[in-house]
PDB file of C-alpha atoms in Angstrom:
ATOM      1  CA  THR A 151      51.718   9.938 -25.507  1.00  0.00           C
ATOM      2  CA  SER A 152      55.090  11.290 -24.360  1.00  0.00           C
ATOM      3  CA  PRO A 153      56.702  14.469 -25.716  1.00  0.00           C
ATOM      4  CA  ASN A 154      59.233  14.049 -28.531  1.00  0.00           C
ATOM      5  CA  SER A 155      62.890  15.187 -28.361  1.00  0.00           C
ATOM      6  CA  CYS A 156      62.672  16.275 -24.736  1.00  0.00           C
ATOM      7  CA  GLY A 157      66.350  17.245 -24.586  1.00  0.00           C
ATOM      8  CA  SER A 158      66.143  19.542 -27.609  1.00  0.00           C
ATOM      9  CA  PRO A 159      65.322  23.274 -27.692  1.00  0.00           C
ATOM     10  CA  ILE A 160      62.101  22.424 -29.531  1.00  0.00           C
ATOM     11  CA  THR A 161      59.836  19.556 -28.502  1.00  0.00           C
ATOM     12  CA  THR A 162      56.430  18.391 -29.729  1.00  0.00           C
ATOM     13  CA  TYR A 163      53.582  16.729 -27.895  1.00  0.00           C
ATOM     14  CA  ASP A 164      50.707  14.862 -29.556  1.00  0.00           C
ATOM     15  CA  ALA A 165      47.650  15.388 -27.354  1.00  0.00           C
ATOM     16  CA  ASP A 166      45.812  12.499 -28.992  1.00  0.00           C
ATOM     17  CA  THR A 167      42.988  11.726 -26.545  1.00  0.00           C
ATOM     18  CA  VAL A 168      40.037  13.851 -25.477  1.00  0.00           C
ATOM     19  CA  GLY A 169      40.429  15.453 -22.057  1.00  0.00           C
ATOM     20  CA  THR A 170      42.868  17.629 -20.118  1.00  0.00           C
ATOM     21  CA  HIS A 171      46.586  16.942 -20.512  1.00  0.00           C
ATOM     22  CA  ILE A 172      49.040  18.430 -18.004  1.00  0.00           C
ATOM     23  CA  VAL A 173      52.383  19.291 -19.587  1.00  0.00           C
ATOM     24  CA  GLN A 174      55.402  20.237 -17.463  1.00  0.00           C
ATOM     25  CA  PHE A 175      58.398  22.109 -18.868  1.00  0.00           C
ATOM     26  CA  THR A 176      61.736  22.211 -17.081  1.00  0.00           C
ATOM     27  CA  VAL A 177      64.655  24.329 -18.301  1.00  0.00           C
ATOM     28  CA  THR A 178      68.187  24.225 -16.892  1.00  0.00           C
ATOM     29  CA  SER A 179      70.765  26.898 -17.734  1.00  0.00           C
ATOM     30  CA  SER A 180      73.979  27.923 -15.974  1.00  0.00           C
ATOM     31  CA  GLY A 181      73.131  25.742 -13.014  1.00  0.00           C
ATOM     32  CA  GLU A 182      69.679  27.280 -12.560  1.00  0.00           C
ATOM     33  CA  THR A 183      66.431  25.352 -13.132  1.00  0.00           C
ATOM     34  CA  ALA A 184      62.935  26.667 -13.773  1.00  0.00           C
ATOM     35  CA  THR A 185      59.739  24.665 -14.193  1.00  0.00           C
ATOM     36  CA  CYS A 186      56.276  25.558 -15.394  1.00  0.00           C
ATOM     37  CA  THR A 187      53.130  23.468 -15.825  1.00  0.00           C
ATOM     38  CA  THR A 188      50.363  24.142 -18.319  1.00  0.00           C
ATOM     39  CA  PRO A 189      47.089  22.310 -19.112  1.00  0.00           C
ATOM     40  CA  ILE A 190      46.079  21.408 -22.663  1.00  0.00           C
ATOM     41  CA  THR A 191      42.374  20.696 -23.185  1.00  0.00           C
ATOM     42  CA  VAL A 192      41.481  18.488 -26.148  1.00  0.00           C
ATOM     43  CA  GLN A 193      37.901  18.618 -27.429  1.00  0.00           C
ATOM     44  CA  PRO A 194      36.251  16.002 -29.686  1.00  0.00           C
ATOM     45  CA  ASN A 195      36.061  17.045 -33.328  1.00  0.00           C
ATOM     46  CA  GLY A 196      32.583  16.640 -34.828  1.00  0.00           C
ATOM     47  CA  ASP A 197      29.166  15.876 -33.408  1.00  0.00           C
ATOM     48  CA  LEU A 198      29.900  12.122 -33.226  1.00  0.00           C
ATOM     49  CA  TRP A 199      33.287  11.048 -31.840  1.00  0.00           C
ATOM     50  CA  VAL A 200      34.166   7.511 -30.730  1.00  0.00           C
ATOM     51  CA  GLU A 201      37.531   6.866 -29.068  1.00  0.00           C
ATOM     52  CA  LEU A 202      39.241   3.539 -28.295  1.00  0.00           C
ATOM     53  CA  THR A 203      42.269   2.888 -26.077  1.00  0.00           C
ATOM     54  CA  TRP A 204      43.627  -0.369 -24.649  1.00  0.00           C
ATOM     55  CA  ASN A 205      45.997  -1.376 -21.873  1.00  0.00           C
ATOM     56  CA  HIS A 206      49.013  -2.895 -23.675  1.00  0.00           C
ATOM     57  CA  GLY A 207      50.472  -3.607 -27.105  1.00  0.00           C
ATOM     58  CA  ALA A 208      48.057  -5.281 -29.548  1.00  0.00           C
ATOM     59  CA  ASP A 209      45.976  -4.378 -32.606  1.00  0.00           C
ATOM     60  CA  LEU A 210      42.367  -3.510 -31.807  1.00  0.00           C
ATOM     61  CA  ASP A 211      40.311  -1.951 -34.605  1.00  0.00           C
ATOM     62  CA  LEU A 212      37.519   0.510 -33.869  1.00  0.00           C
ATOM     63  CA  GLN A 213      34.573   0.138 -36.252  1.00  0.00           C
ATOM     64  CA  LEU A 214      31.372   2.030 -36.931  1.00  0.00           C
ATOM     65  CA  MET A 215      28.257   0.844 -38.735  1.00  0.00           C
ATOM     66  CA  ARG A 216      25.443   2.917 -40.217  1.00  0.00           C
ATOM     67  CA  SER A 217      22.053   1.235 -40.234  1.00  0.00           C
ATOM     68  CA  THR A 218      18.353   1.948 -40.349  1.00  0.00           C
ATOM     69  CA  SER A 219      17.360  -0.500 -37.623  1.00  0.00           C
ATOM     70  CA  LEU A 220      18.458  -1.264 -34.074  1.00  0.00           C
ATOM     71  CA  SER A 221      18.508  -4.958 -35.013  1.00  0.00           C
ATOM     72  CA  ASP A 222      21.081  -4.572 -37.827  1.00  0.00           C
ATOM     73  CA  ALA A 223      24.197  -4.920 -35.654  1.00  0.00           C
ATOM     74  CA  THR A 224      24.654  -8.660 -36.133  1.00  0.00           C
ATOM     75  CA  ASN A 225      27.429 -10.912 -37.426  1.00  0.00           C
ATOM     76  CA  GLN A 226      25.599 -11.273 -40.742  1.00  0.00           C
ATOM     77  CA  THR A 227      24.972  -7.580 -41.479  1.00  0.00           C
ATOM     78  CA  TRP A 228      28.109  -6.024 -40.009  1.00  0.00           C
ATOM     79  CA  TRP A 229      30.390  -7.198 -42.810  1.00  0.00           C
ATOM     80  CA  GLU A 230      28.104  -6.595 -45.801  1.00  0.00           C
ATOM     81  CA  GLY A 231      29.984  -3.588 -47.176  1.00  0.00           C
ATOM     82  CA  SER A 232      29.783   0.150 -47.523  1.00  0.00           C
ATOM     83  CA  THR A 233      26.036   0.422 -46.909  1.00  0.00           C
ATOM     84  CA  LEU A 234      26.261  -0.959 -43.380  1.00  0.00           C
ATOM     85  CA  GLY A 235      29.785  -1.905 -42.356  1.00  0.00           C
ATOM     86  CA  TYR A 236      32.593   0.566 -41.837  1.00  0.00           C
ATOM     87  CA  ARG A 237      35.518  -1.761 -42.436  1.00  0.00           C
ATOM     88  CA  HIS A 238      38.202   0.250 -40.708  1.00  0.00           C
ATOM     89  CA  THR A 239      38.632   2.531 -43.712  1.00  0.00           C
ATOM     90  CA  ASN A 240      40.274   5.874 -43.096  1.00  0.00           C
ATOM     91  CA  ASN A 241      40.555   9.392 -44.406  1.00  0.00           C
ATOM     92  CA  PHE A 242      44.262   9.094 -45.264  1.00  0.00           C
ATOM     93  CA  SER A 243      43.670   6.455 -47.963  1.00  0.00           C
ATOM     94  CA  SER A 244      41.506   6.177 -51.055  1.00  0.00           C
ATOM     95  CA  ASP A 245      39.300   3.583 -49.341  1.00  0.00           C
ATOM     96  CA  THR A 246      36.636   5.916 -47.939  1.00  0.00           C
ATOM     97  CA  LEU A 247      32.889   5.630 -47.595  1.00  0.00           C
ATOM     98  CA  SER A 248      30.082   7.924 -48.686  1.00  0.00           C
ATOM     99  CA  TRP A 249      27.160   7.762 -46.278  1.00  0.00           C
ATOM    100  CA  GLY A 250      23.802   9.503 -46.364  1.00  0.00           C
ATOM    101  CA  ASN A 251      23.643  12.906 -47.991  1.00  0.00           C
ATOM    102  CA  PRO A 252      25.932  14.309 -50.718  1.00  0.00           C
ATOM    103  CA  GLY A 253      29.223  15.678 -49.467  1.00  0.00           C
ATOM    104  CA  THR A 254      31.442  14.445 -46.640  1.00  0.00           C
ATOM    105  CA  SER A 255      29.956  16.061 -43.521  1.00  0.00           C
ATOM    106  CA  ASP A 256      27.992  12.907 -42.610  1.00  0.00           C
ATOM    107  CA  ASP A 257      30.713  10.440 -43.707  1.00  0.00           C
ATOM    108  CA  PRO A 258      32.850   8.473 -41.222  1.00  0.00           C
ATOM    109  CA  PHE A 259      36.580   9.111 -40.809  1.00  0.00           C
ATOM    110  CA  LEU A 260      39.232   7.131 -39.004  1.00  0.00           C
ATOM    111  CA  ASP A 261      41.973   9.563 -37.991  1.00  0.00           C
ATOM    112  CA  ARG A 262      44.513   7.007 -36.764  1.00  0.00           C
ATOM    113  CA  ASP A 263      45.101   3.272 -37.148  1.00  0.00           C
ATOM    114  CA  ASP A 264      47.281   2.106 -34.247  1.00  0.00           C
ATOM    115  CA  ILE A 265      48.946  -1.240 -34.952  1.00  0.00           C
ATOM    116  CA  GLY A 266      50.699  -2.834 -31.977  1.00  0.00           C
ATOM    117  CA  GLY A 267      50.353   0.114 -29.592  1.00  0.00           C
ATOM    118  CA  THR A 268      47.694   1.048 -27.051  1.00  0.00           C
ATOM    119  CA  GLY A 269      45.668   3.503 -29.139  1.00  0.00           C
ATOM    120  CA  PRO A 270      43.957   5.756 -29.365  1.00  0.00           C
ATOM    121  CA  GLU A 271      41.885   5.112 -32.447  1.00  0.00           C
ATOM    122  CA  ASN A 272      38.922   7.316 -33.148  1.00  0.00           C
ATOM    123  CA  GLN A 273      36.001   7.376 -35.542  1.00  0.00           C
ATOM    124  CA  ARG A 274      34.306  10.711 -36.159  1.00  0.00           C
ATOM    125  CA  ILE A 275      31.414  12.151 -38.144  1.00  0.00           C
ATOM    126  CA  GLN A 276      31.233  15.912 -38.400  1.00  0.00           C
ATOM    127  CA  SER A 277      27.450  16.160 -38.845  1.00  0.00           C
ATOM    128  CA  PRO A 278      25.828  12.741 -38.347  1.00  0.00           C
ATOM    129  CA  GLU A 279      22.365  12.009 -39.637  1.00  0.00           C
ATOM    130  CA  LEU A 280      19.616  12.379 -37.069  1.00  0.00           C
ATOM    131  CA  GLN A 281      17.376   9.632 -35.742  1.00  0.00           C
ATOM    132  CA  SER A 282      14.418  11.428 -37.329  1.00  0.00           C
ATOM    133  CA  THR A 283      15.793  10.255 -40.687  1.00  0.00           C
ATOM    134  CA  GLY A 284      15.789   6.643 -39.434  1.00  0.00           C
ATOM    135  CA  VAL A 285      19.581   6.342 -39.080  1.00  0.00           C
ATOM    136  CA  TYR A 286      21.474   4.639 -36.242  1.00  0.00           C
ATOM    137  CA  TYR A 287      25.204   4.174 -35.630  1.00  0.00           C
ATOM    138  CA  SER A 288      26.561   0.994 -34.045  1.00  0.00           C
ATOM    139  CA  ILE A 289      30.021   0.784 -32.474  1.00  0.00           C
ATOM    140  CA  GLY A 290      32.275  -2.281 -32.469  1.00  0.00           C
ATOM    141  CA  VAL A 291      35.837  -3.360 -31.691  1.00  0.00           C
ATOM    142  CA  HIS A 292      37.668  -6.135 -33.554  1.00  0.00           C
ATOM    143  CA  THR A 293      40.742  -7.929 -32.189  1.00  0.00           C
ATOM    144  CA  TYR A 294      42.604  -8.076 -35.487  1.00  0.00           C
ATOM    145  CA  PRO A 295      44.313 -11.488 -35.845  1.00  0.00           C
ATOM    146  CA  GLY A 296      46.668 -10.391 -38.619  1.00  0.00           C
ATOM    147  CA  THR A 297      48.909  -8.354 -36.312  1.00  0.00           C
ATOM    148  CA  THR A 298      47.917  -9.612 -32.849  1.00  0.00           C
ATOM    149  CA  THR A 299      49.125 -12.865 -31.299  1.00  0.00           C
ATOM    150  CA  GLN A 300      47.441 -15.004 -28.671  1.00  0.00           C
ATOM    151  CA  SER A 301      50.330 -14.284 -26.284  1.00  0.00           C
ATOM    152  CA  GLN A 302      49.305 -10.596 -26.270  1.00  0.00           C
ATOM    153  CA  LEU A 303      45.882 -11.466 -24.908  1.00  0.00           C
ATOM    154  CA  PRO A 304      43.931 -10.733 -22.807  1.00  0.00           C
ATOM    155  CA  VAL A 305      43.649  -7.051 -23.644  1.00  0.00           C
ATOM    156  CA  ILE A 306      41.394  -4.572 -21.844  1.00  0.00           C
ATOM    157  CA  GLY A 307      39.807  -2.017 -24.166  1.00  0.00           C
ATOM    158  CA  THR A 308      37.969   1.183 -23.267  1.00  0.00           C
ATOM    159  CA  VAL A 309      35.562   2.962 -25.621  1.00  0.00           C
ATOM    160  CA  ARG A 310      34.344   6.505 -25.017  1.00  0.00           C
ATOM    161  CA  LEU A 311      31.446   7.973 -26.989  1.00  0.00           C
ATOM    162  CA  TYR A 312      31.014  11.727 -27.368  1.00  0.00           C
ATOM    163  CA  CYS A 313      27.977  13.371 -28.927  1.00  0.00           C
ATOM    164  CA  GLY A 314      27.898  17.117 -29.470  1.00  0.00           C
ATOM    165  CA  GLY A 315      31.136  17.404 -27.483  1.00  0.00           C
ATOM    166  CA  SER A 316      29.755  15.660 -24.369  1.00  0.00           C
ATOM    167  CA  LEU A 317      30.735  12.230 -23.061  1.00  0.00           C
ATOM    168  CA  ILE A 318      27.616  10.040 -23.010  1.00  0.00           C
ATOM    169  CA  LYS A 319      29.037   6.519 -22.686  1.00  0.00           C
ATOM    170  CA  THR A 320      32.169   4.780 -21.401  1.00  0.00           C
ATOM    171  CA  ALA A 321      32.437   1.011 -21.905  1.00  0.00           C
ATOM    172  CA  THR A 322      35.262  -1.344 -20.895  1.00  0.00           C
ATOM    173  CA  TYR A 323      35.702  -4.940 -21.984  1.00  0.00           C
ATOM    174  CA  THR A 324      38.297  -7.716 -21.999  1.00  0.00           C
ATOM    175  CA  THR A 325      39.097  -9.582 -25.205  1.00  0.00           C
ATOM    176  CA  THR A 326      40.618 -13.057 -24.839  1.00  0.00           C
ATOM    177  CA  ASN A 327      40.378 -14.479 -28.376  1.00  0.00           C
ATOM    178  CA  LEU A 328      41.932 -13.551 -31.713  1.00  0.00           C
ATOM    179  CA  GLY A 329      39.330 -12.325 -34.182  1.00  0.00           C
ATOM    180  CA  GLU A 330      36.833 -11.479 -31.470  1.00  0.00           C
ATOM    181  CA  MET A 331      34.307  -8.820 -32.458  1.00  0.00           C
ATOM    182  CA  TRP A 332      32.639  -6.919 -29.638  1.00  0.00           C
ATOM    183  CA  VAL A 333      29.614  -4.690 -30.278  1.00  0.00           C
ATOM    184  CA  ILE A 334      29.277  -2.034 -27.588  1.00  0.00           C
ATOM    185  CA  GLY A 335      25.908  -0.705 -28.673  1.00  0.00           C
ATOM    186  CA  THR A 336      24.054   1.723 -30.922  1.00  0.00           C
ATOM    187  CA  VAL A 337      23.565   5.481 -30.728  1.00  0.00           C
ATOM    188  CA  SER A 338      20.911   7.705 -32.269  1.00  0.00           C
ATOM    189  CA  LEU A 339      21.093  11.476 -32.403  1.00  0.00           C
ATOM    190  CA  GLY A 340      18.191  13.857 -32.139  1.00  0.00           C
ATOM    191  CA  GLY A 341      19.428  17.405 -32.486  1.00  0.00           C
ATOM    192  CA  SER A 342      20.629  18.444 -29.024  1.00  0.00           C
ATOM    193  CA  ALA A 343      20.067  14.987 -27.483  1.00  0.00           C
ATOM    194  CA  ALA A 344      21.496  11.495 -28.009  1.00  0.00           C
ATOM    195  CA  ALA A 345      20.270   8.058 -26.959  1.00  0.00           C
ATOM    196  CA  PHE A 346      22.533   5.046 -26.425  1.00  0.00           C
ATOM    197  CA  PHE A 347      21.292   1.449 -26.623  1.00  0.00           C
ATOM    198  CA  SER A 348      23.602  -1.185 -25.091  1.00  0.00           C
ATOM    199  CA  ALA A 349      24.194  -4.397 -27.047  1.00  0.00           C
ATOM    200  CA  ALA A 350      24.107  -6.748 -24.018  1.00  0.00           C
ATOM    201  CA  ASP A 351      27.716  -7.943 -24.467  1.00  0.00           C
ATOM    202  CA  MET A 352      27.227  -9.033 -28.090  1.00  0.00           C
ATOM    203  CA  ARG A 353      30.328 -10.891 -29.339  1.00  0.00           C
ATOM    204  CA  TRP A 354      31.311 -13.174 -32.190  1.00  0.00           C
ATOM    205  CA  SER A 355      34.461 -14.384 -33.953  1.00  0.00           C
ATOM    206  CA  ARG A 356      35.732 -12.919 -37.236  1.00  0.00           C
ATOM    207  CA  LEU A 357      39.128 -14.348 -38.278  1.00  0.00           C
TER     208      LEU A 357
END
């Protein structure tokens, strides 16, 4: 993301991906120029944070599924509804999901839906349920055919998974078909530790 209104006295910068951003400020006055550089460190919000970016303009949707079995992440179960499938709902609409315990701390939130850009999109859960309760979270990416055209493909997507603030998995894939659904894998959390189970390049079509 680039800063906004760079020629104005006040500018804003949306540090929208996890990591260290280097911002450089240059001021010119009366023929004199001064420059300073400052780092901005962005931390993941919540104990489960999944982030998706891609390499050029298209509409990829980051999805998260809650299940009670490692074998649930299939074409049949993914789209069954609020019990298992997180259908790209978000916390800035009325279409939200209630998972697990009462309250919202273990519910999923989509902070940003990027249509036609390069991301990021992120899914987050503040306090996810632990594996000791029999709960798993599967991660998927859908190449949405409603706002993506075949001429925009292929697209290279990158998913980063953070648990407890630490990066535990980075996965990159190339999507070549409209409606393609790619399941990266499943994560379980056990207090201070997390385990990731790869999905062996599981893909199917969902138009």
